[in-house]
Coordinates of C-alpha atoms in Angstrom, one line a residue:
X1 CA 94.9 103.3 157.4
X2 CA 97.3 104.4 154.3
X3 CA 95.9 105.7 151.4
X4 CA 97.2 105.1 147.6
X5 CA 95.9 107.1 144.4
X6 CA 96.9 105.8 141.3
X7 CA 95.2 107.7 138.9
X8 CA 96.5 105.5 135.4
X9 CA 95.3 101.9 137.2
X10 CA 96.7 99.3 135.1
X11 CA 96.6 95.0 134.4
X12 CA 99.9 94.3 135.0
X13 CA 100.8 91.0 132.4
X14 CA 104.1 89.8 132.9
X15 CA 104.9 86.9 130.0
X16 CA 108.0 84.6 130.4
X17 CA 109.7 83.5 127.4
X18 CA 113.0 81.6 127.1
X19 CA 114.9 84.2 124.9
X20 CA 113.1 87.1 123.5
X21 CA 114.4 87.8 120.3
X22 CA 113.1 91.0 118.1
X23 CA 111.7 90.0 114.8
X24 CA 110.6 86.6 116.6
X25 CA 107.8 84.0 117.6
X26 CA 107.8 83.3 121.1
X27 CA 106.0 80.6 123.2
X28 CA 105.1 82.3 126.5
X29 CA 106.1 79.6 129.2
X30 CA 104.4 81.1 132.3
X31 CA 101.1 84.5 132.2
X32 CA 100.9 86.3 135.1
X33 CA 97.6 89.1 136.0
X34 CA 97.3 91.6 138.6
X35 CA 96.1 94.9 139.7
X36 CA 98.6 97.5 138.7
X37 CA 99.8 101.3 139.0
X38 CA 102.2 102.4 141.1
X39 CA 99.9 103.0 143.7
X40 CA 98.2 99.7 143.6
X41 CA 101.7 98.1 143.9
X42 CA 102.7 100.1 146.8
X43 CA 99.2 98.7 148.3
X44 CA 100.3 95.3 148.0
X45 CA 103.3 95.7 149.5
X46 CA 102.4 97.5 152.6
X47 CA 99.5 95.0 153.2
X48 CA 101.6 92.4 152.9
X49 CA 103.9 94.6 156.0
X50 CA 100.6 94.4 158.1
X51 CA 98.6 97.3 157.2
X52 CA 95.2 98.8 155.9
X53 CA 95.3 100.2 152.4
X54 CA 92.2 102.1 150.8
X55 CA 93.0 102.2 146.7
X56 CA 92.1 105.3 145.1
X57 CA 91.7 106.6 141.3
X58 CA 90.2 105.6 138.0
X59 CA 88.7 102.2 136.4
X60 CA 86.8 101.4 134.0
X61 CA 85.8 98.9 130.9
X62 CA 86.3 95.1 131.0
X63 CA 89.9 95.3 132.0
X64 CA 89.2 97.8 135.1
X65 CA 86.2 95.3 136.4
X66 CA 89.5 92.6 136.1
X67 CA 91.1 94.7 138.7
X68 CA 88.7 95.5 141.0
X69 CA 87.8 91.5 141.1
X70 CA 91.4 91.0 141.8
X71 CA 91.4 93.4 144.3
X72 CA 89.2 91.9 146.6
X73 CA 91.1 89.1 146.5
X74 CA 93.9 91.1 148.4
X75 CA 93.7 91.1 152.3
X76 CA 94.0 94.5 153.9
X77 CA 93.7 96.7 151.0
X78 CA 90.1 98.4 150.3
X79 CA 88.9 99.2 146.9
X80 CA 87.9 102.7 146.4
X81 CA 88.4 103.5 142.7
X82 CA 86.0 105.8 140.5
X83 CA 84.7 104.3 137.5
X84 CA 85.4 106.0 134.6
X85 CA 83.9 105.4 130.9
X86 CA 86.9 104.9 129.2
X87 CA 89.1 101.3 129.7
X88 CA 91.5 101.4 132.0
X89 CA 95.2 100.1 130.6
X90 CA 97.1 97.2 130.5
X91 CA 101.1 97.2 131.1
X92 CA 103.0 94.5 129.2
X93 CA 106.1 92.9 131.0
X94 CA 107.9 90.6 129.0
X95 CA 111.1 88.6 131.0
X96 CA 114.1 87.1 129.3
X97 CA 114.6 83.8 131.3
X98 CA 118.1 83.9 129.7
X99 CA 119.2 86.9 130.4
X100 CA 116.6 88.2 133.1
X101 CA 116.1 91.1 131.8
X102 CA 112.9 92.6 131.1
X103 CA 111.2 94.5 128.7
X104 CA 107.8 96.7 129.4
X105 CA 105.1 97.9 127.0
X106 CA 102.5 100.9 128.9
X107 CA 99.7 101.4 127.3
X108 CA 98.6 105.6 128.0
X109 CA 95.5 105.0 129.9
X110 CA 91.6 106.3 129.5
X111 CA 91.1 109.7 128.8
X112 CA 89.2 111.3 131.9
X113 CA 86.5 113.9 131.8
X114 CA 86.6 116.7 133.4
X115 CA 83.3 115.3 135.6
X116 CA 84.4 112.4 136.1
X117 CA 87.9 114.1 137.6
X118 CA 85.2 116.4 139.7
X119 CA 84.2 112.7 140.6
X120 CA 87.5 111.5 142.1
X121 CA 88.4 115.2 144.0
X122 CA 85.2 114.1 146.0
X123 CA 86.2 110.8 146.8
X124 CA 89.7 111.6 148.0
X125 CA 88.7 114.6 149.7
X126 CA 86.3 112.2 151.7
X127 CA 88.5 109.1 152.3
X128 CA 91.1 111.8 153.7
X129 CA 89.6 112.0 157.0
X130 CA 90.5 108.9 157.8
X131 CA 93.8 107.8 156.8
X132 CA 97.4 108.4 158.8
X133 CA 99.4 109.0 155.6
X134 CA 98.8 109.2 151.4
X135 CA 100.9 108.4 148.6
X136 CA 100.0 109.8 145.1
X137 CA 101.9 107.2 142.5
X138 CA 102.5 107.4 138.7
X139 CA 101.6 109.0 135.6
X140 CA 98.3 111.2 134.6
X141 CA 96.1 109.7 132.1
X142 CA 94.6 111.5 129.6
X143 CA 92.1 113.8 130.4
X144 CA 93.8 114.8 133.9
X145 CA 95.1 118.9 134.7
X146 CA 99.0 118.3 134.8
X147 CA 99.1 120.3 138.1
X148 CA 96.5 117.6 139.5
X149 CA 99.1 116.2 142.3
X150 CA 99.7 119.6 143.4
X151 CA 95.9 120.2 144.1
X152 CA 95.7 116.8 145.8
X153 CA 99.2 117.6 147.7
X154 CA 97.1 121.1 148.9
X155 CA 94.3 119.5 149.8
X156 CA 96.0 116.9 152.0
X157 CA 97.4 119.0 153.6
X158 CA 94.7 121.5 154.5
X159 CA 93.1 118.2 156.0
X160 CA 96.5 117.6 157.9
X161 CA 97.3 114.2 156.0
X162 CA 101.3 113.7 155.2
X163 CA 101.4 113.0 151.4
X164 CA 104.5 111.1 149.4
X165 CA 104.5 111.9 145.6
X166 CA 106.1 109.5 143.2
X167 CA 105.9 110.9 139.5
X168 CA 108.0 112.6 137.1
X169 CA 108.1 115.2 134.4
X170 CA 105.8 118.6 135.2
X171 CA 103.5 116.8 137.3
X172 CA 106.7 116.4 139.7
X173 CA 107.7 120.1 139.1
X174 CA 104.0 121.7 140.2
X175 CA 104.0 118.4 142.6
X176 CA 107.0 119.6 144.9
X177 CA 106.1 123.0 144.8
X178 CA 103.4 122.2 146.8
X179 CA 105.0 121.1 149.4
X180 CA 104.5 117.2 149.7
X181 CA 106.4 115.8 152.7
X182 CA 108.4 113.2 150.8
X183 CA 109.0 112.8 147.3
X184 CA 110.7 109.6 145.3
X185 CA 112.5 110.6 141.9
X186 CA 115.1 108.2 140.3
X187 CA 118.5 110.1 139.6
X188 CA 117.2 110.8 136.1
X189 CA 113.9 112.2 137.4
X190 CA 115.7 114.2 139.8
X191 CA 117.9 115.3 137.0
X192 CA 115.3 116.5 134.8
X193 CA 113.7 118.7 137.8
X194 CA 116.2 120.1 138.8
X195 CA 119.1 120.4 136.4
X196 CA 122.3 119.0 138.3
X197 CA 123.1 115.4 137.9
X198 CA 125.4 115.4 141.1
X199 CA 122.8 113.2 143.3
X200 CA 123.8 115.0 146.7
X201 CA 123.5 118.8 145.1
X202 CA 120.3 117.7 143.0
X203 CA 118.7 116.5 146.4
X204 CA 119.0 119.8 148.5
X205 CA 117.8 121.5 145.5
X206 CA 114.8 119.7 145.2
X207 CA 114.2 120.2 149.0
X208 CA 114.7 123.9 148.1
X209 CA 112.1 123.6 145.9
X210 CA 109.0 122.7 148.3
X211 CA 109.7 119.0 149.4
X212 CA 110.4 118.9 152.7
X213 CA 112.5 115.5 152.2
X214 CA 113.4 113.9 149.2
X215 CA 114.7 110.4 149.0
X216 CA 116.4 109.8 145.2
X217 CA 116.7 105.9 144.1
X218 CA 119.9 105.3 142.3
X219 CA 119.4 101.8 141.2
X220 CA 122.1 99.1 142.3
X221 CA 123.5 102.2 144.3
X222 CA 120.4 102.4 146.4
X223 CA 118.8 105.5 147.6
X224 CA 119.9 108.8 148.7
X225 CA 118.0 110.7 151.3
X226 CA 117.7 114.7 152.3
X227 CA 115.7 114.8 155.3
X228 CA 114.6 117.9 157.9
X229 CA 116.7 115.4 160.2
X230 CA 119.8 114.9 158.2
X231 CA 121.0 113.0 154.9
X232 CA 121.7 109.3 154.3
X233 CA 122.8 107.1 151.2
X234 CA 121.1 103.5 152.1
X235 CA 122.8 100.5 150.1
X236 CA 122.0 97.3 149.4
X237 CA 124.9 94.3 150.3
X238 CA 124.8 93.3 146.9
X239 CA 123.0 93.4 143.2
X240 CA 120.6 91.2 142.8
X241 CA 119.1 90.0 139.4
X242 CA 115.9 89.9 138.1
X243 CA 112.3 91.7 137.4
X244 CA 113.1 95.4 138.5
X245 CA 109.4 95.6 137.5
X246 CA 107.8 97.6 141.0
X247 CA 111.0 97.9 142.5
X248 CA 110.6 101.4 143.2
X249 CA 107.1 100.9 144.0
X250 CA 108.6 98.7 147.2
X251 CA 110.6 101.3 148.4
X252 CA 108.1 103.9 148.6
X253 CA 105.7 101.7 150.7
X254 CA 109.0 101.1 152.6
X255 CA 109.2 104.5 153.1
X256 CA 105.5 105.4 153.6
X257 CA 105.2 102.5 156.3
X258 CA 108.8 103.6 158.0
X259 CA 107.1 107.2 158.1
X260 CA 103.9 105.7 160.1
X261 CA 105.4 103.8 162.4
X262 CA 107.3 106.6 163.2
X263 CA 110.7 105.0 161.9
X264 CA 114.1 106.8 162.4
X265 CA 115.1 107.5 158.6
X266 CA 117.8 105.4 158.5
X267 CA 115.6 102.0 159.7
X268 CA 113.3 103.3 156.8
X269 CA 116.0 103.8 154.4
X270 CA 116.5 100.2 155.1
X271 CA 113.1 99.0 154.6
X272 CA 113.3 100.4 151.7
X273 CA 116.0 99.1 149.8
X274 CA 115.9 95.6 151.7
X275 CA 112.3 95.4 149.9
X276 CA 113.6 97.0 146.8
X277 CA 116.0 93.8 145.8
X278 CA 113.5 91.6 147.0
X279 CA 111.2 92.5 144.9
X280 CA 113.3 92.1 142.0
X281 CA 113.8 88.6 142.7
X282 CA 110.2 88.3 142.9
X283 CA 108.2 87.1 140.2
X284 CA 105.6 89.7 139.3
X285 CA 105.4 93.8 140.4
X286 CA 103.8 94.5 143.8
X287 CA 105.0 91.4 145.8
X288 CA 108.6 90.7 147.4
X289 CA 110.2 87.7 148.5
X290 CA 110.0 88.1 151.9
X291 CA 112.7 85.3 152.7
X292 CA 114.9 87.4 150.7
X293 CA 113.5 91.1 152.6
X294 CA 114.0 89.5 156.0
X295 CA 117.5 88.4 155.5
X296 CA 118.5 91.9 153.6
X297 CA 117.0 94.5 155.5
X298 CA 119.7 93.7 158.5
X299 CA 122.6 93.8 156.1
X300 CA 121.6 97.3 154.3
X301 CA 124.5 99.7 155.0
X302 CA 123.4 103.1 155.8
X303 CA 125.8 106.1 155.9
X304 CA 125.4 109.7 156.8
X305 CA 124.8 112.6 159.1
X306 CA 122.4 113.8 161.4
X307 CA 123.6 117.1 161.8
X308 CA 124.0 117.6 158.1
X309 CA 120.1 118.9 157.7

């Protein structure tokens, strides 16, 4: 069993309009729901690789009750999530059939109490015992301490659980100073942390830092890896077009299920940009074409050193 917290749960909405043009009306030709949150969309993802996924963090409000109902219409992922009296959000993704592109509205999130945050420390603490690996995903909501991931990254591993942090901004900082096993930045969120926008110095610094490895998406460039074992740079054969929408949600359940199944990096450097691209030619975050992942993943070039650690 895998667990994912996303503590700012979301309704993902992703409208489809023919040419979206500020200023404009638009007729929406296609609405599409489902859970979101980082962490929900890495759920998704690694259910849909074969494995069981307990969901972890906050709902609440006719919006949160939408996702939980959704959620139990997902095989292999368990809801766990602590209600909360505030509403949980709603993400607003809004694609350009002309152009593909697409553009995304977040609302912030409920603010959390400071019981019902007491609440959820509980929870995970408990569902710890009996998962192989955790991934803490996404941005605090209101209401949350801003070292939060840190604690949870402590208290995972006091309870011997590898964690994999995905955030950004001082909840990354405190986060890596705690020592999570992996984290995910993109190159500006790696920038930010550490200073240096030189991908390959900004890594190892990072590492430096607390994280024992750190695996940095760079976008059509794919991602870049500094490992215990060695450093890699993973690219994909080609760009592909589309919804980037949960791209980087794919690759950390690439990662996280590479990590599990006890993976050599490079195979889960693979994964993870193989289902990267095909999620972006998916329609909607947290799903991938799996046509396209099945005929990428072989074709993933993947450079680098072993002995470079």
């Amino acid at each position: 069993m895998i667990l994912t917290v996303t503590l700012n749960t979301a309704l993902d909405i992703t409208y489809r309009v023919r040419e979206l043009r500020p200023h404009g009306s638009h007729r929406v030709s296609e609405v599409t729901e489902r859970p979101g949150g980082k962490g929900l969309n890495v759920a998704r993802v690694l259910a849909a690789l074969g494995h069981e996924v307990t969901v972890t963090g906050f709902t609440g409000g006719a919006t949160g009750r939408v996702v939980q109902e959704q959620l139990t219409d997902t095989p292999g992922v368990l809801d766990a999530l602590v209600p909360v009296s505030g509403a949980t959000r709603r993400t607003i993704a809004v694609v350009d059939d002309r152009t593909g592109d697409t553009t995304q509205l977040n609302e912030p999130g409920p603010t959390v109490t400071s019981a019902e945050w007491s609440a959820f420390q509980k929870t995970y603490e408990g569902l710890l015992g009996g998962v192989s690996a955790v991934a803490l995903c996404g941005s605090l909501p209101p209401g949350v301490p801003v070292g939060a991931y840190a604690g949870l990254i402590r208290t995972a591993r006091t309870a011997g659980v590898p964690v994999l942090l995905d955030t950004s901004g001082e909840p990354l900082r405190r986060g890596v100073a705690a020592r999570p096993d992996i984290v995910k930045p993109n190159a500006d969120e790696l920038a930010e942390l550490t200073g240096s926008h030189d991908p390959s110095r900004a890594t190892q610094d990072a590492r430096r830092r607390g994280a024992r490895a750190v695996v940095a998406s760079l976008g059509a460039r794919g991602l870049l890896a500094a490992t215990p074992e060695g450093t890699w740079h993973a690219t994909p054969p080609a760009r592909v077009h589309g919804n980037p929408t949960g791209a980087g949600d794919s690759a950390v359940a690439g990662l996280l299920s590479g990590w599990v199944e006890r993976l050599p990096w490079p195979d889960r450097l693979a994964r993870a940009v193989a289902l990267s691209a095909a999620t972006v030619l998916a329609p909607v975050a947290g799903e991938f074409d799996r046509a396209a992942y099945e005929e990428l993943v072989g074709r993933v070039a993947v450079t680098g050193d072993a002995s470079a650690a």
